[in-house]
XYZ file of C-alpha atoms in Angstrom:
412
model
C 87.756 28.157 53.904
C 87.052 30.006 50.327
C 83.006 29.783 50.628
C 83.252 31.091 54.453
C 85.691 34.217 53.033
C 82.883 34.907 50.529
C 80.199 34.694 53.115
C 81.876 36.682 55.169
C 82.338 39.237 52.795
C 78.750 39.013 51.590
C 77.505 39.562 55.039
C 80.056 42.924 55.677
C 78.437 44.212 52.345
C 74.801 43.602 53.499
C 75.008 44.956 57.058
C 78.361 47.365 57.818
C 78.449 48.966 54.451
C 74.793 50.355 54.352
C 75.356 51.519 58.345
C 78.764 53.260 57.264
C 76.784 54.978 54.768
C 73.931 56.168 56.358
C 75.525 57.493 59.188
C 77.605 59.567 56.945
C 75.321 59.875 53.835
C 73.610 63.759 54.804
C 77.460 65.425 54.970
C 78.544 63.525 52.433
C 75.968 64.677 49.904
C 76.053 68.194 51.350
C 79.892 67.393 51.019
C 80.354 67.517 47.155
C 76.772 68.891 46.409
C 78.077 72.617 47.307
C 79.459 74.687 44.555
C 82.900 76.326 44.089
C 81.235 79.452 43.254
C 79.831 79.509 47.309
C 82.986 78.351 48.594
C 84.438 81.633 46.836
C 82.258 84.125 47.758
C 82.373 82.589 51.840
C 86.457 82.551 51.306
C 86.231 86.393 50.226
C 83.569 87.276 53.024
C 85.571 85.123 55.883
C 88.730 87.438 54.556
C 86.698 90.792 55.418
C 85.460 89.112 58.871
C 89.331 88.382 59.943
C 90.219 91.720 59.107
C 87.217 93.798 60.370
C 87.333 91.687 63.641
C 90.800 91.256 64.303
C 92.069 94.886 62.656
C 95.526 96.607 63.825
C 93.912 100.379 63.621
C 91.259 100.287 66.210
C 92.303 101.673 69.739
C 90.211 100.522 72.640
C 90.280 101.970 76.154
C 90.981 99.644 78.754
C 88.023 100.680 81.610
C 88.994 100.574 85.170
C 86.326 101.355 87.734
C 84.914 99.231 90.503
C 82.581 97.798 88.223
C 84.666 96.668 86.009
C 86.895 95.110 88.033
C 84.399 92.921 89.273
C 83.047 91.899 86.265
C 86.731 91.117 85.204
C 87.819 88.887 87.897
C 87.124 85.214 86.313
C 89.020 86.647 83.250
C 92.074 87.920 85.561
C 92.169 84.008 86.910
C 92.266 82.575 83.557
C 95.302 85.018 82.283
C 97.296 84.839 85.291
C 96.814 80.454 84.532
C 97.722 80.831 80.579
C 101.237 83.336 82.023
C 102.370 80.376 84.147
C 101.226 81.917 87.418
C 98.261 80.497 90.769
C 98.797 76.649 88.809
C 98.574 74.986 92.203
C 95.550 77.212 93.089
C 93.925 76.411 88.968
C 94.818 72.747 89.907
C 92.432 73.506 93.359
C 89.774 74.612 91.204
C 89.460 71.791 88.721
C 88.976 69.399 91.351
C 86.447 71.222 93.221
C 84.447 72.331 89.929
C 84.832 68.294 88.926
C 83.343 67.392 92.305
C 80.443 70.079 91.782
C 79.631 68.526 87.805
C 79.066 65.692 89.808
C 76.416 66.538 91.979
C 75.159 70.058 90.266
C 73.942 71.659 86.911
C 76.561 73.268 84.337
C 74.096 76.567 85.263
C 75.314 76.054 89.060
C 78.649 75.724 87.302
C 78.390 78.525 85.302
C 77.409 80.860 88.153
C 80.456 80.275 90.322
C 82.899 82.701 89.237
C 85.759 80.102 89.709
C 84.178 77.531 88.049
C 83.327 79.720 85.294
C 87.490 80.908 84.931
C 87.937 77.580 84.840
C 85.747 76.450 81.772
C 87.194 79.492 80.007
C 90.666 78.420 80.358
C 90.200 74.841 78.847
C 88.501 75.759 75.929
C 91.388 78.199 75.212
C 94.011 75.657 75.877
C 92.398 72.220 76.363
C 94.608 69.733 74.613
C 91.837 68.443 72.010
C 91.918 64.663 71.247
C 89.134 63.578 68.831
C 87.037 65.003 66.260
C 83.322 64.110 66.963
C 81.830 65.501 63.951
C 82.462 68.044 60.697
C 78.994 69.632 59.647
C 80.662 70.840 55.812
C 79.153 73.691 54.289
C 75.865 73.565 53.595
C 74.590 76.814 51.664
C 73.624 79.544 53.917
C 72.866 77.270 56.827
C 76.401 76.067 58.300
C 79.782 77.144 57.592
C 81.494 74.124 58.430
C 81.384 73.638 62.791
C 83.404 70.621 64.238
C 82.517 69.206 67.471
C 86.063 68.837 69.307
C 86.621 66.153 71.846
C 88.848 67.295 74.886
C 91.118 64.609 77.112
C 89.459 65.263 80.126
C 85.817 64.093 78.039
C 84.392 67.479 77.903
C 83.010 68.466 74.214
C 83.029 71.808 72.678
C 82.347 73.323 68.828
C 84.807 75.340 67.292
C 83.712 77.333 64.232
C 86.261 79.272 62.372
C 84.517 80.237 59.089
C 82.420 83.385 58.815
C 79.991 84.717 55.897
C 76.915 86.158 55.193
C 75.027 86.479 58.393
C 77.096 83.985 60.899
C 80.279 84.637 61.987
C 81.989 82.925 64.814
C 82.713 86.080 66.574
C 78.996 86.276 67.938
C 79.267 83.583 70.008
C 82.300 85.280 71.894
C 80.271 88.778 72.272
C 77.424 86.614 73.413
C 79.113 84.919 75.888
C 80.551 88.048 77.351
C 77.333 90.430 77.159
C 75.570 87.662 79.105
C 78.340 87.227 81.877
C 78.224 91.177 82.233
C 74.586 91.385 82.953
C 75.120 88.055 85.510
C 75.077 85.468 83.519
C 70.784 85.596 83.524
C 70.520 83.923 79.783
C 72.782 80.686 81.003
C 74.872 81.127 77.656
C 77.849 79.120 77.521
C 81.448 80.257 77.938
C 82.983 80.820 74.525
C 86.957 82.206 73.746
C 88.593 82.893 70.564
C 91.313 80.404 69.441
C 93.663 79.996 67.081
C 93.931 76.160 65.510
C 96.362 74.627 62.728
C 95.534 73.406 59.392
C 97.981 70.326 60.642
C 96.297 69.758 64.034
C 92.981 68.847 63.052
C 94.656 66.588 60.266
C 96.431 65.004 62.792
C 93.492 64.515 64.771
C 91.512 62.803 62.265
C 94.430 60.676 61.314
C 95.456 59.293 64.977
C 91.747 58.606 65.815
C 90.432 56.992 62.661
C 91.705 53.469 63.775
C 91.012 51.556 60.325
C 90.736 53.238 56.912
C 87.006 54.300 56.746
C 86.007 55.204 53.109
C 83.107 56.859 53.678
C 84.369 58.878 56.342
C 84.585 62.264 54.443
C 85.874 64.973 57.113
C 89.105 64.923 55.338
C 87.188 66.305 52.209
C 85.205 68.946 54.496
C 89.134 69.686 56.404
C 90.032 70.517 52.664
C 87.177 72.667 51.791
C 87.570 74.018 55.116
C 91.305 75.268 54.693
C 91.138 76.172 51.242
C 87.928 78.645 52.358
C 88.677 80.198 55.647
C 92.033 79.360 56.892
C 94.361 82.389 56.790
C 98.398 82.872 57.684
C 98.987 80.800 54.173
C 96.204 78.782 54.631
C 97.871 77.202 57.829
C 95.579 78.402 60.971
C 92.180 78.591 61.556
C 90.500 81.269 63.821
C 87.237 81.492 65.316
C 85.151 80.713 68.707
C 85.304 77.606 70.790
C 82.041 77.335 72.200
C 81.215 75.424 75.756
C 79.328 72.393 75.108
C 75.741 71.737 77.270
C 74.636 68.350 78.408
C 71.132 67.209 78.473
C 69.594 70.041 76.029
C 65.874 69.639 75.378
C 63.982 71.514 72.596
C 61.399 73.624 74.649
C 59.704 75.891 72.071
C 58.435 79.310 73.490
C 56.788 81.403 70.825
C 57.561 84.360 68.378
C 60.641 86.525 69.288
C 58.869 89.151 67.012
C 55.257 90.244 65.779
C 56.038 90.577 62.196
C 52.335 90.210 61.098
C 49.247 91.145 62.554
C 48.501 87.596 62.638
C 51.344 86.946 64.866
C 50.730 89.523 67.257
C 47.145 87.970 67.664
C 49.362 84.692 68.814
C 51.075 86.714 71.326
C 48.080 88.430 72.742
C 46.909 84.931 73.353
C 49.519 84.906 75.873
C 48.999 87.972 77.284
C 45.569 87.626 78.184
C 45.118 83.904 77.727
C 44.822 80.764 79.970
C 47.238 79.749 83.086
C 48.930 77.546 80.647
C 50.366 80.154 78.470
C 51.184 82.308 81.127
C 53.157 79.182 82.549
C 55.464 79.378 79.454
C 55.898 83.167 79.755
C 56.973 83.381 83.376
C 59.420 80.472 83.148
C 62.209 82.808 81.974
C 61.629 82.959 78.191
C 61.026 87.175 78.147
C 64.391 87.837 79.582
C 65.895 85.029 76.679
C 63.717 86.921 73.763
C 64.776 90.925 75.285
C 68.452 89.284 75.125
C 67.733 88.176 71.650
C 66.994 91.470 71.393
C 70.436 93.020 72.229
C 71.844 90.701 69.791
C 69.101 91.679 67.272
C 68.433 88.127 65.437
C 65.288 86.626 65.787
C 64.838 83.081 65.284
C 61.865 81.446 64.179
C 59.700 79.375 66.681
C 61.282 76.134 67.477
C 64.959 76.996 65.702
C 67.757 76.520 68.172
C 65.038 76.901 71.148
C 66.557 74.692 74.284
C 66.637 74.429 77.894
C 68.281 72.181 80.284
C 67.088 70.802 83.288
C 67.973 72.313 86.805
C 66.458 72.055 90.249
C 63.744 69.839 88.789
C 62.887 72.333 86.175
C 63.560 73.495 82.678
C 65.494 76.804 82.263
C 65.831 78.414 78.917
C 69.322 78.728 77.645
C 70.606 80.748 74.456
C 72.422 78.626 72.113
C 73.909 78.757 68.426
C 74.363 82.660 68.838
C 76.596 83.431 65.747
C 73.838 85.068 64.028
C 74.000 87.862 66.734
C 74.086 91.029 64.847
C 76.036 93.728 66.742
C 76.636 96.293 63.594
C 73.732 96.961 62.555
C 71.815 100.068 63.696
C 67.776 99.283 62.431
C 65.977 98.735 65.144
C 62.514 99.192 66.486
C 60.885 97.271 69.800
C 57.636 98.106 68.957
C 57.041 94.882 67.362
C 59.159 92.926 70.252
C 57.147 89.969 71.363
C 58.100 91.051 75.504
C 57.065 93.975 74.660
C 53.258 93.426 74.320
C 53.367 91.103 76.882
C 54.983 93.180 78.937
C 56.372 90.706 81.426
C 59.846 90.508 82.224
C 62.347 89.245 85.454
C 62.715 92.221 88.070
C 66.242 91.166 88.269
C 67.060 91.912 84.389
C 64.862 94.805 84.535
C 67.281 96.174 87.038
C 70.200 95.362 85.307
C 68.818 96.597 82.085
C 68.566 99.920 83.990
C 71.684 99.801 85.643
C 73.613 99.516 82.473
C 71.277 102.217 80.910
C 71.697 105.117 83.304
C 75.833 104.372 83.090
C 75.348 103.958 78.944
C 78.139 101.739 79.358
C 77.072 97.740 78.803
C 78.696 98.945 75.259
C 82.284 100.038 76.444
C 81.892 97.087 79.115
C 82.137 94.668 76.097
C 84.208 96.170 73.835
C 87.281 96.792 76.987
C 87.228 93.135 78.273
C 87.404 91.737 74.244
C 90.370 93.890 73.217
C 92.152 93.404 76.588
C 92.045 89.482 76.987
C 93.879 87.403 74.306
C 91.355 84.634 74.864
C 89.122 87.067 73.220
C 91.571 89.383 70.992
C 88.885 90.923 69.408
C 88.815 94.674 67.982
C 85.491 96.192 68.025
C 84.714 99.634 66.330
C 82.659 102.377 68.535
C 79.715 101.225 66.823
C 79.509 97.894 68.731
C 79.765 100.012 72.019
C 76.736 102.669 70.396
C 74.145 99.844 69.297
C 74.901 97.702 72.055
C 73.340 100.973 74.550
C 70.971 102.133 72.147
C 69.796 98.616 72.297
C 69.648 98.703 75.998
C 67.976 102.027 76.526
C 65.155 100.935 73.890
C 64.247 97.685 76.346
C 64.515 100.041 79.121
C 61.947 102.650 77.635
C 59.403 99.465 76.673
C 59.519 98.083 80.377
C 59.189 101.866 81.483
C 55.891 101.602 78.962
C 54.291 98.591 80.261
C 54.895 99.454 84.052
C 53.426 102.920 83.505
C 50.543 101.390 81.928
C 49.994 98.433 83.917
C 51.843 98.723 87.262
C 55.115 96.758 88.707
C 53.389 94.214 89.876
C 51.744 93.011 87.099
C 54.922 93.692 85.031
C 57.826 92.245 87.214
C 58.279 88.845 87.915
C 59.956 87.829 90.958
């Protein structure tokens, strides 16, 4: 019996312990490697984030036009459900959207106002029953995002820490921006949500099952608490971001021509073979134009994903916490889509409509202030910057049309 026990113990050491280490080593190393000085800097910058986005000294005008009322239709439904109204309707919508999800894609769900409203509502109110992964602090790369699991099987990513050029509010605002423009860039719903430190700790304890000495999520949680929690280190506030299923890596091309060499590569797309032209016409240019509105240009292949829809790969916009809405420096001249001179007709008309009214920024500002599941107080510089970027894009594509004609610029 003693020999059998020793054999089992040795087998455990050989087979299971390395597996546990390999599953966690990437995060373990960074958890203990991260420097206290870095965490202190993140804490200071995160405190500033909370003061800037959730401030009390900003007065926002709530808009009331036919256009605005159309835009906020799904958010009005969400607000009613949060207040306990029309819950019978919510139940029917849940059943409808669950059936739809079995035969349609998430892009179809995103285009259905009722299903979109249900998705927003669930991100804000859904019960979290599991923590799938905690990414920890990787210096200037990761700020401890958490993959959460809801009781109905859906997932989301929760980001509650902001510093340097990454802020969770960028996810919420990008989601609102895409919705307001007709969901043409396929940004998953995102809401602002508060979660207590104790709730996350309890979920970890309840789902751990057995003691795993290589589970460093508790250490990561303590780092997150000491760095990014507020209300006396008891609460997190951040973005709860909808989860995409079936993501496929789909590198496009440079979003911005920073050098002559990159510009030459972009011109190859403009005058190149049909293979190159196909890459341009599959929704990539409107995706790149959207990133100009967000003012960040990731490298080729970085966070560039697509999902299958009607047997085609469709580009989506993802991981948008680097969106920069407060920097008023801009230069449309090096933007790749302005060199290629190709854009979706519908997307161009959407930009034109908002440019004529000069109000896209004010709409986002109003919506994000009006509803508790967004809860953002944005200064006027935010709205002005959005409107100026819309103007830039319109000017760019109008110049393209003037030079090449509508039939050679607008994609149908």
